[in-house]
CSV table of C-alpha atoms in Angstrom, one decimal:
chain,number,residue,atom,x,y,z
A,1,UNK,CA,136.2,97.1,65.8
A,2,UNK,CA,132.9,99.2,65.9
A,3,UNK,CA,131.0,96.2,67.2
A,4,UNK,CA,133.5,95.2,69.9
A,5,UNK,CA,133.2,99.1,71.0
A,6,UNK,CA,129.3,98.9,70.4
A,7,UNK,CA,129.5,95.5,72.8
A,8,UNK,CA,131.1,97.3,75.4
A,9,UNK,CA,128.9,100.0,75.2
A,10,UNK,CA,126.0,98.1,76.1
A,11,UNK,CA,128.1,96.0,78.9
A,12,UNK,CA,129.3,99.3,80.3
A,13,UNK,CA,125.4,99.9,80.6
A,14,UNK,CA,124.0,97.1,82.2
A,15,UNK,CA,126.2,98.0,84.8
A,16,UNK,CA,124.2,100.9,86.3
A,17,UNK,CA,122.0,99.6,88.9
A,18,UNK,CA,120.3,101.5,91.8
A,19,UNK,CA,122.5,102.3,94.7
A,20,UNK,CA,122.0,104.0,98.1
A,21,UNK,CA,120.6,103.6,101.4
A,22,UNK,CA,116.6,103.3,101.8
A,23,UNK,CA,114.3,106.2,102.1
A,24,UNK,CA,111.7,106.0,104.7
A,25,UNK,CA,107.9,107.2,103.2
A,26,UNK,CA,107.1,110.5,104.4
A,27,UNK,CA,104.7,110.8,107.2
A,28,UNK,CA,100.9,110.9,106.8
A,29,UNK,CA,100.1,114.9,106.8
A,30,UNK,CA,103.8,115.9,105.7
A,31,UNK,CA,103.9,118.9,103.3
A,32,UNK,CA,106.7,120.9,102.2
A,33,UNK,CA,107.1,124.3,103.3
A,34,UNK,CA,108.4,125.5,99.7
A,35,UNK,CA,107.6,123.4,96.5
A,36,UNK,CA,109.7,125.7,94.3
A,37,UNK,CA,112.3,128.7,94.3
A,38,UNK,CA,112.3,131.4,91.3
A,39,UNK,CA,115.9,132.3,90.3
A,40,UNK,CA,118.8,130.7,87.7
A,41,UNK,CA,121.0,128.5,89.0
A,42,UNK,CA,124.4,130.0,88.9
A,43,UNK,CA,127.1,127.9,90.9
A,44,UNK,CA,128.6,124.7,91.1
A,45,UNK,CA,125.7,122.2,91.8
A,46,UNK,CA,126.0,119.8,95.2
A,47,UNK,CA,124.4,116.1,96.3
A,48,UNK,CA,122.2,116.9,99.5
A,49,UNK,CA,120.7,113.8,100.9
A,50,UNK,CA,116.9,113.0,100.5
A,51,UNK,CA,114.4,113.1,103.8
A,52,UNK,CA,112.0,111.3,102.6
A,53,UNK,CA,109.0,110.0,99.8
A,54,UNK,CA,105.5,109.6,98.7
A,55,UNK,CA,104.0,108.6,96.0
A,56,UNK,CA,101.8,111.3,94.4
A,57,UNK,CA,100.9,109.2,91.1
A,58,UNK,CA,101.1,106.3,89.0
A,59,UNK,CA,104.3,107.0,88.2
A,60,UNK,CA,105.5,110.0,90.2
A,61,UNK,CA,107.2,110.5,93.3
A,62,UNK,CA,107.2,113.2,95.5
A,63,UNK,CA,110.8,113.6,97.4
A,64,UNK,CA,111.3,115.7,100.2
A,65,UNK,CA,114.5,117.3,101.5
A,66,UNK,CA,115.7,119.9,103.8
A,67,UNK,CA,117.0,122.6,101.7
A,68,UNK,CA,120.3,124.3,103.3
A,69,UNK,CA,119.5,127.7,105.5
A,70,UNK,CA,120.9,130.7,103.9
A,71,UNK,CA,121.6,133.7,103.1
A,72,UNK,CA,122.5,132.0,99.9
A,73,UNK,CA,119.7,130.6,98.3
A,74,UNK,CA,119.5,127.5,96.6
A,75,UNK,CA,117.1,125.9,93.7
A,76,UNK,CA,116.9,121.9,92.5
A,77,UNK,CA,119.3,121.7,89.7
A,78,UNK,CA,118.8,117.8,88.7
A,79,UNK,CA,117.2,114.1,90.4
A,80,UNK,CA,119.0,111.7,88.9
A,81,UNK,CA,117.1,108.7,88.5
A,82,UNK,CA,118.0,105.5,87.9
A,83,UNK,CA,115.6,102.2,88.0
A,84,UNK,CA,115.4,98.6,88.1
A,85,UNK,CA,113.1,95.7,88.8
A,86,UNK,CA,113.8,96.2,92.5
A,87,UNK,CA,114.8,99.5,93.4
A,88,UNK,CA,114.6,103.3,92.5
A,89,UNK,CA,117.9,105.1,93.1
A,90,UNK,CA,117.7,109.1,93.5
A,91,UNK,CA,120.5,111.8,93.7
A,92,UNK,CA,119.4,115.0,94.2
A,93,UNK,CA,121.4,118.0,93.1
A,94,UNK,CA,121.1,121.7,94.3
A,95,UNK,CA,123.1,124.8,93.6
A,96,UNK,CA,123.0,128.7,94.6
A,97,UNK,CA,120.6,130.8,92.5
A,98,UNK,CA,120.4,134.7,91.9
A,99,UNK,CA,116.9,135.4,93.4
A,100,UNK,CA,115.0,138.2,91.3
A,101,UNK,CA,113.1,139.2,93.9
A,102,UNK,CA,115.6,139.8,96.3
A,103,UNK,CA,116.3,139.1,100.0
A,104,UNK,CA,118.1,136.7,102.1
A,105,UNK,CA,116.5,133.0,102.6
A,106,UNK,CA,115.8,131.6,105.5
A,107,UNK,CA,118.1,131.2,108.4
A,108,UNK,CA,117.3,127.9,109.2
A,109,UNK,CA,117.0,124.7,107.0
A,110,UNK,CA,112.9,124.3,105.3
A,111,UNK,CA,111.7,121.1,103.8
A,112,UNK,CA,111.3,121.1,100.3
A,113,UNK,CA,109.8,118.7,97.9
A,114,UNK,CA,110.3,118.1,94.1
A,115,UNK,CA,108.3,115.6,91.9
A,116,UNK,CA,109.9,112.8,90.1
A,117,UNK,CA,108.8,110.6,87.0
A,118,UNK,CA,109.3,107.4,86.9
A,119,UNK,CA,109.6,104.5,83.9
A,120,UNK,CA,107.4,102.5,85.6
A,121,UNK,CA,105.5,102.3,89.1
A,122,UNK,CA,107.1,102.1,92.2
A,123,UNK,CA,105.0,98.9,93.2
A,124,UNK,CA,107.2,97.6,96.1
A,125,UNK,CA,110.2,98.9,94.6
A,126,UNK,CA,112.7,100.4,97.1
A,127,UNK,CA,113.2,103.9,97.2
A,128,UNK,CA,117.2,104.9,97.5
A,129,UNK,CA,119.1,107.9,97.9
A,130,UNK,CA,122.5,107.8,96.2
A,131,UNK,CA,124.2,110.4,98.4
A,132,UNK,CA,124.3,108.1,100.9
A,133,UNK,CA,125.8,105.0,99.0
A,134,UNK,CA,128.1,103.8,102.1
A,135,UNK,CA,125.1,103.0,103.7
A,136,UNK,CA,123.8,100.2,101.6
A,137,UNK,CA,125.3,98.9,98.2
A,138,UNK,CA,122.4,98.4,96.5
């Protein structure tokens, strides 16, 4: 019984594959306006969908996003990341924080980027965003 359950743990695995539509690379010149937000998360966390990419090293990516305008402010709670042979699949996660040092955010949405590791290097890998996965099924 433990190995049929231990079989269909690693079937139930394989299964995961990237999934999403495609992320366009970020434009030469882009930079973020904020690369981080002090604060602890303290609400329920939400998918927002990804702008756009770069690759900032071997095997890191830089994703950019428009964070939502306030007065709640918001911090990256988790990139999920999920890789195969062809493809890269990212959700991205945000969710309100208490700000220490006070004050409203912005009243309009501001590009953010966060950096993402990866297993291995993008090398002509697609890059996908999993908050969009009507768009393209992998």
């Amino acid at each position: 019984m433990l190995a049929l359950l231990a079989i269909l743990a690693l079937v139930a695995a394989g299964c995961v594959v990237p999934q999403g539509a495609p992320v366009e690379e970020c434009a030469p010149g882009w930079e973020p306006d904020v690369a981080e937000a002090p604060g602890t998360i303290t609400g329920p966390a939400q998918t927002i969908p990804i702008s756009c990419y770069r690759v900032d090293a071997e095997r890191r990516i830089e994703i950019g996003f428009a964070m939502p305008p306030g007065p709640e402010c918001y911090a990256v709670d988790l990139v999920d990341v999920i890789e195969d042979a062809e493809a890269v699949s990212l959700e991205l996660r945000i969710g309100p924080i208490r700000n220490p040092l006070g004050g409203a955010c912005p009243d309009e949405e501001f590009v953010w980027s966060v950096p993402v590791e990866l297993n291995r290097p993008i090398e002509g890998r697609r890059v996908l965003d999993a908050s969009r996965l009507g768009a393209e099924g992998g």
